[in-house]
XYZ file of C-alpha atoms in Angstrom:
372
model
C -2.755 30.449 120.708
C 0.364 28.581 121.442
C -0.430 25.794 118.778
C -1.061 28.966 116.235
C 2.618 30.284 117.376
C 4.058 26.736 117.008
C 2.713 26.193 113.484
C 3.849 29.825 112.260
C 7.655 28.811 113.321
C 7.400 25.431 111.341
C 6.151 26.899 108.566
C 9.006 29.666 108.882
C 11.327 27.508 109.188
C 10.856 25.398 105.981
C 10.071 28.549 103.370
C 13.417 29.401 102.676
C 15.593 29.820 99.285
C 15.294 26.552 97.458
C 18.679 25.488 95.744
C 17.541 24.198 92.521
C 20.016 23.318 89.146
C 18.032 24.494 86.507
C 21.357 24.787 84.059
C 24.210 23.108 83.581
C 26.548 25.197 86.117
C 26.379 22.713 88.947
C 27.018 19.341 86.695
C 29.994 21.243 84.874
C 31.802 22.637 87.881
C 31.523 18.691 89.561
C 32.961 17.395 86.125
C 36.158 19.491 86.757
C 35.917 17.809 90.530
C 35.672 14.490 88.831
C 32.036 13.961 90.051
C 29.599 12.594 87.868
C 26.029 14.102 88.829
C 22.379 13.826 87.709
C 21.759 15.469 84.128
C 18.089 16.230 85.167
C 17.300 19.665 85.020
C 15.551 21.299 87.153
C 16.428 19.240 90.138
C 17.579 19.885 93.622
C 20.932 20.872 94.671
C 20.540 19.838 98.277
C 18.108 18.332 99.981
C 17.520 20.452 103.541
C 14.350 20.634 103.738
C 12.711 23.956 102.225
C 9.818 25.407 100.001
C 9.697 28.016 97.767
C 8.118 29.104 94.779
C 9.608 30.914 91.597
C 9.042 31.952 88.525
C 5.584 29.958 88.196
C 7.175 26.981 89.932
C 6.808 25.885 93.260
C 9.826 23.435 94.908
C 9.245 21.457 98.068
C 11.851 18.898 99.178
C 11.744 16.919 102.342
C 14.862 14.692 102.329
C 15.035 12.894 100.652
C 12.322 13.325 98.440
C 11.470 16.654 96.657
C 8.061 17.958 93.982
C 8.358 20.372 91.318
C 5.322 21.389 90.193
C 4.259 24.063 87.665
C 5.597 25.592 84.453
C 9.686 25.398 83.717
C 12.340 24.279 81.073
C 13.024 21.111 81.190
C 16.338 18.700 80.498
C 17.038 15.365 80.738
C 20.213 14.831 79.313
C 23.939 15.774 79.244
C 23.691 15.887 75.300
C 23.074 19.528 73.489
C 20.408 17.578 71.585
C 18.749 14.883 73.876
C 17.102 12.167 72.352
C 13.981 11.451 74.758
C 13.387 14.316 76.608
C 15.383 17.941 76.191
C 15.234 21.494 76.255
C 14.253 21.682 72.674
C 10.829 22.139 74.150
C 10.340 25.919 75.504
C 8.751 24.941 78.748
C 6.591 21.920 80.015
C 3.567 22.327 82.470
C 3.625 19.119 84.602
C 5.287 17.665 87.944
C 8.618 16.333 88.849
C 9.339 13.919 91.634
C 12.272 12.049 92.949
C 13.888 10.221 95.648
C 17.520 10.946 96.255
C 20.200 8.969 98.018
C 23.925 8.797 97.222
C 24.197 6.171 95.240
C 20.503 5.286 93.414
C 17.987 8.014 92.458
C 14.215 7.604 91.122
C 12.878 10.168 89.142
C 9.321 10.947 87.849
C 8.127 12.813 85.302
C 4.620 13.434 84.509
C 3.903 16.591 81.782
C 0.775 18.036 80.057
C 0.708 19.150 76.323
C -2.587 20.464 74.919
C -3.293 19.150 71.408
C -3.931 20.781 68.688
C -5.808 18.730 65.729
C -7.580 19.182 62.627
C -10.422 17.420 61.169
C -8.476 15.026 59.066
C -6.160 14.431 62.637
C -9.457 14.018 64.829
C -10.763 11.046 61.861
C -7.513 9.200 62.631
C -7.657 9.546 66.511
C -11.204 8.042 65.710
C -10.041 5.349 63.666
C -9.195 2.059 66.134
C -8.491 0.062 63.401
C -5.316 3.282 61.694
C -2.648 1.281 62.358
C -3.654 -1.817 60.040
C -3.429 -4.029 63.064
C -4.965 -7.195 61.832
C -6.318 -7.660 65.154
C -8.057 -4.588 64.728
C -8.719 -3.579 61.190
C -12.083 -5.407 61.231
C -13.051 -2.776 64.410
C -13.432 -0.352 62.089
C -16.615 -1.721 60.281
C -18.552 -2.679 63.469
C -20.571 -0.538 66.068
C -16.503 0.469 67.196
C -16.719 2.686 64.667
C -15.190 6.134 65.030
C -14.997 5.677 68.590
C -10.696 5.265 69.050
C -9.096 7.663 71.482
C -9.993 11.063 70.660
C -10.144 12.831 74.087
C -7.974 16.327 74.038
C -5.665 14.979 76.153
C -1.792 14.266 75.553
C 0.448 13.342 78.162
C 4.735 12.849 78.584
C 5.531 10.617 81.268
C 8.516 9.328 82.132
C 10.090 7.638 84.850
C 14.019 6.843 85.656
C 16.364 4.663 87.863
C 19.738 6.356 87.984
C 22.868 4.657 89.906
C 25.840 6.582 91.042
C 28.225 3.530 92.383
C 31.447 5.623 92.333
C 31.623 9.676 91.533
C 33.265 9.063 88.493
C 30.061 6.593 87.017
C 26.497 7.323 86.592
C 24.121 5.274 84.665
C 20.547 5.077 83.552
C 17.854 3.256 82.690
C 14.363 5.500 81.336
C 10.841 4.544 80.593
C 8.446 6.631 78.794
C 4.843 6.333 78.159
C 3.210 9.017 75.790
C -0.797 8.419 76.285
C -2.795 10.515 73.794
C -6.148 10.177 73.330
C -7.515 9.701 77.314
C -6.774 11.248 80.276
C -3.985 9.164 82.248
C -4.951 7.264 84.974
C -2.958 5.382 87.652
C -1.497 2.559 85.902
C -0.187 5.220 83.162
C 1.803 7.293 85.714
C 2.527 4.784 87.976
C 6.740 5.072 88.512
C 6.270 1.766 89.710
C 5.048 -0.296 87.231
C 6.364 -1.541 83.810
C 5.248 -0.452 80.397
C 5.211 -3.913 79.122
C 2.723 -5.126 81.686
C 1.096 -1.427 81.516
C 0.901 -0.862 77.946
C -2.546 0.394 76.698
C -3.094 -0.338 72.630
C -4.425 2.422 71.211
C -3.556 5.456 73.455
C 0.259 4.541 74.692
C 3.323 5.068 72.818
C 6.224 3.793 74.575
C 10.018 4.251 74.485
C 12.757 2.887 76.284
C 16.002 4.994 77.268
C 19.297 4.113 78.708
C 22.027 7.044 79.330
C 26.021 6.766 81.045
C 28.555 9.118 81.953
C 31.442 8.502 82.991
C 34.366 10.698 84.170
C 38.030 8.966 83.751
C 39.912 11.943 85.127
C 39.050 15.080 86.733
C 37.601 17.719 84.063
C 37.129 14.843 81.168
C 34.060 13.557 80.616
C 32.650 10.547 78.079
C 28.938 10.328 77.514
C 26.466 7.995 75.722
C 22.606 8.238 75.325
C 19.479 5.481 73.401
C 16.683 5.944 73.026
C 14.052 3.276 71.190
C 10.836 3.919 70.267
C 10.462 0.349 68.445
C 12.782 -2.522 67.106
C 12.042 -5.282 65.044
C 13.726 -8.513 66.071
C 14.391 -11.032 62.932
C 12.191 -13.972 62.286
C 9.996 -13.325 65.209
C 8.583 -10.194 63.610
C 8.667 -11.254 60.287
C 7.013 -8.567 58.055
C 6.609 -6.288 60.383
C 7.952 -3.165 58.746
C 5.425 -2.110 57.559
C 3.856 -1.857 60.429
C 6.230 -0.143 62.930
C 9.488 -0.589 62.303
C 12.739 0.452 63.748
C 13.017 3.098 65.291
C 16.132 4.212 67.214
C 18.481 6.972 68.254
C 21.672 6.940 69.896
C 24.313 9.500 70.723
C 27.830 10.093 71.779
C 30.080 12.487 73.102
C 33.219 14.051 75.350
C 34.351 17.123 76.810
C 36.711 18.546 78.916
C 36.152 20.836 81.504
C 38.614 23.985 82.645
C 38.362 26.857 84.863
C 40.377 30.140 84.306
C 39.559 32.485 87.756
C 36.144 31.843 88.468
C 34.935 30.884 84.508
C 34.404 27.122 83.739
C 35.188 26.456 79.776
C 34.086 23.252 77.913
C 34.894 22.401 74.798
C 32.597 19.187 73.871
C 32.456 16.939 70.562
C 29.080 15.115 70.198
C 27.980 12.704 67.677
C 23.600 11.276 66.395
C 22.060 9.094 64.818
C 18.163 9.280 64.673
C 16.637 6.666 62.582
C 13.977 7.838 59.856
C 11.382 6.685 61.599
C 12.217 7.773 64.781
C 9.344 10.059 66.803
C 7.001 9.151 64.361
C 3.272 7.621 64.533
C 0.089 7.385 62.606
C -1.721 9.583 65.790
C -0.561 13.333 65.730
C -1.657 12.488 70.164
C 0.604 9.851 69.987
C 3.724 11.494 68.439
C 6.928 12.114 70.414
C 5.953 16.522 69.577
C 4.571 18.956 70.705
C 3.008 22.095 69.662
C 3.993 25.452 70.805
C 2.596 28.822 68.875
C 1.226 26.296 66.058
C 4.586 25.112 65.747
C 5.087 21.446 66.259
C 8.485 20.356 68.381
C 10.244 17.113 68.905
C 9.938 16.421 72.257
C 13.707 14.792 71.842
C 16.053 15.123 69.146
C 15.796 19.059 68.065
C 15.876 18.986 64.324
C 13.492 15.416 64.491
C 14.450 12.473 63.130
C 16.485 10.506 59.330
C 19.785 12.097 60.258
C 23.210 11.581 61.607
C 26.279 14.062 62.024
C 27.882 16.032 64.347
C 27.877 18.639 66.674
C 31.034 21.108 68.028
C 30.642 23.575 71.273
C 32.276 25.769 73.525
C 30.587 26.233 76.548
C 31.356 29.270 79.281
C 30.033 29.184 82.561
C 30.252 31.761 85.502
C 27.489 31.018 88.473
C 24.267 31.915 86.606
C 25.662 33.127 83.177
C 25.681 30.683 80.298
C 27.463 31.218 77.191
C 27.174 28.683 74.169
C 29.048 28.244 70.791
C 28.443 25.175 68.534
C 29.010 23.890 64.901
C 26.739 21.538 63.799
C 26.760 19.315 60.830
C 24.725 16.584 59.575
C 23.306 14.318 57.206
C 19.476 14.904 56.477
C 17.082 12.173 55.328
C 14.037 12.941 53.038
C 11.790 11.681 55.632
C 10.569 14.207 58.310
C 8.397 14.183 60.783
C 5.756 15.648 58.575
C 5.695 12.181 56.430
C 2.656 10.156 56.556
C 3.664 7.385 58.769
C 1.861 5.061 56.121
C 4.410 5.868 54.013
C 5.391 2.230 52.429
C 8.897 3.207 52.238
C 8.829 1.666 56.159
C 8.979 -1.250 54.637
C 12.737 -0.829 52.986
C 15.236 -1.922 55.413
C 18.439 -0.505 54.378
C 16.645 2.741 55.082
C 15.982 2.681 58.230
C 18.495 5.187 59.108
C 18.712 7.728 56.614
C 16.883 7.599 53.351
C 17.813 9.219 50.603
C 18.472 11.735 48.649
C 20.432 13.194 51.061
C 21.612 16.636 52.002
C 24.151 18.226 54.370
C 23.745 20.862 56.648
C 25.509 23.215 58.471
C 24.321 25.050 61.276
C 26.416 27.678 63.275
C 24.824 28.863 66.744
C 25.037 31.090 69.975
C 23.025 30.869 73.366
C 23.466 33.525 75.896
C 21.241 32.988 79.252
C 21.505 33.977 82.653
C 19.671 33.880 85.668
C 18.534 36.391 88.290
């Protein structure tokens, strides 16, 4: 009986009100301290040790490492647009893990799409040879036939080294392994390992992030984010356009933060480029999207890839009430993430960024949220 007692007061003990930043309240109000803080959303607060669960989400954190597991929005960026991995998407079902200390943080991601394909998708999943490898074209006229990787399974994982030296600097480094195709196994998830010793042909689709933020004076910040899903380097890939070329993104930005009673107000400037092939592949399991109400959504960039331009906000904060105002305006490529990736304008160089024709859009918004 006394063990029974015993357990009942540890478990009482630990089951309390988990404090979790699932917005951007917390990193705003330690902007106007001058602190610069992790932009990964939803992520502890504080690490005392605790459980709860909400809103189909369960948090556990036992300093200093922490699990969120379930179904929640997800953020990995301090951009309104992220490049790799933002809010774009409407929720993900998957686990995050981390290990916290004050000056270097590792951070897991694993996440779970279910695909959606047609006939004419499933035939190219099938195909080992789609990608006019010439390793692997011949594959496709042997007993290999129709047997690529075809399994319903698409996967997001990600994992990230952040350092915090000083308050004012935080910097990243991000790797991200997409496997379609298969279900992952350890070597996919690993947070451990490295995609270039890890990379599996034919089911992984890797990309390579790197994001800083820095705060020169209390309530300014400066901001940076790449992302690379490919690059061809010179002689050494000669001819290789055609086959996967370029494919970047990279962003910029600034805001300053003020607080007027007990409401923080952020103006911000940010600027993208997303290369026109960027998210792109010849497998739909393989693509940086996902599909939500038959609607298919970059899992980065917002509005997808062969643009540039830039985007104006206001932001209002008070606790859990978030108010947003922005201006967006940008350049649009023809290419879209509904191209045929064996489209042979790949091969064109000077297009690589935007191709054109070329329009410009503007696009005025407002985002009111709050949280009970």
């Amino acid at each position: 009986m006394k063990k029974i007692i015993t357990f009942m007061m540890i478990i009482s003990s630990i089951i309390i009100f988990a404090s979790i930043n699932t917005n951007n309240f917390n990193i705003i109000k330690n902007i106007y301290q001058g602190k610069s803080i992790t932009n990964i959303k939803p992520y502890p607060t504080n690490f005392k040790n605790q459980i709860n669960y909400k809103n189909r989400s369960i948090y556990i954190i036992q300093n200093p490492l922490f699990i969120i597991g379930g179904q929640y929005i997800t953020d990995w960026s301090n951009f309104e647009r992220g490049l790799y991995l933002s809010d774009s998407l409407p929720y993900v079902n998957g686990i995050t893990t981390g290990y916290h200390t004050e000056g270097i943080n590792i951070t897991s991601g694993v996440y779970f799409f279910s695909p959606n394909l047609t006939k004419q998708e499933l035939l190219i999943q099938q195909n080992p040879a789609i990608d006019s490898n010439s390793d692997r074209a011949p594959l496709i006229n042997t007993i290999y036939k129709n047997s690529g990787y075809s399994e319903p399974y698409k996967t997001y994982i990600i994992h990230s080294i952040e350092f915090n030296p000083w308050d004012f600097m935080r910097f990243s480094f991000s790797e991200i392994n997409l496997v379609g195709g298969k279900f992952p196994d350890l070597v996919d998830i690993n947070p451990l390992g490295i995609l270039h010793n890890t990379y599996g042909e034919g089911y992984s689709n890797a990309m390579l992030a790197a994001e800083l933020s820095l705060i020169p004076y209390k309530g300014f910040q400066i901001y940076a984010e790449y992302a690379q899903d490919d690059i061809v380097v010179g002689a050494t890939e000669a001819g290789a356009e055609g086959y996967k070329p370029t494919a970047i993104a990279y962003a910029f930005g600034g805001r300053y933060v003020n607080k007027i009673n007990d409401i923080y107000i952020s103006p911000k400037i940010e600027y993208y480029t997303i290369y026109t092939w960027m998210y792109n592949r010849w497998q739909k399991l393989l693509k940086f999207t996902a599909e939500y109400d038959n609607i298919e959504i970059p899992m980065g960039f917002d509005y997808g890839n062969d643009m540039n331009g830039f985007l104006f906000g206001l932001d209002l904060y008070k606790e859990n009430i978030e108010i947003k105002l922005t201006i967006e305006n940008y350049n649009i490529g023809i290419i879209n993430l509904d191209t045929n990736y064996n489209d042979e304008r790949k091969k064109e160089k000077e297009n690589w960024k935007i191709y054109s024709p070329i329009k410009n859009k503007t696009i005025l918004g407002i985002k009111f949220s709050f949280e009970i």
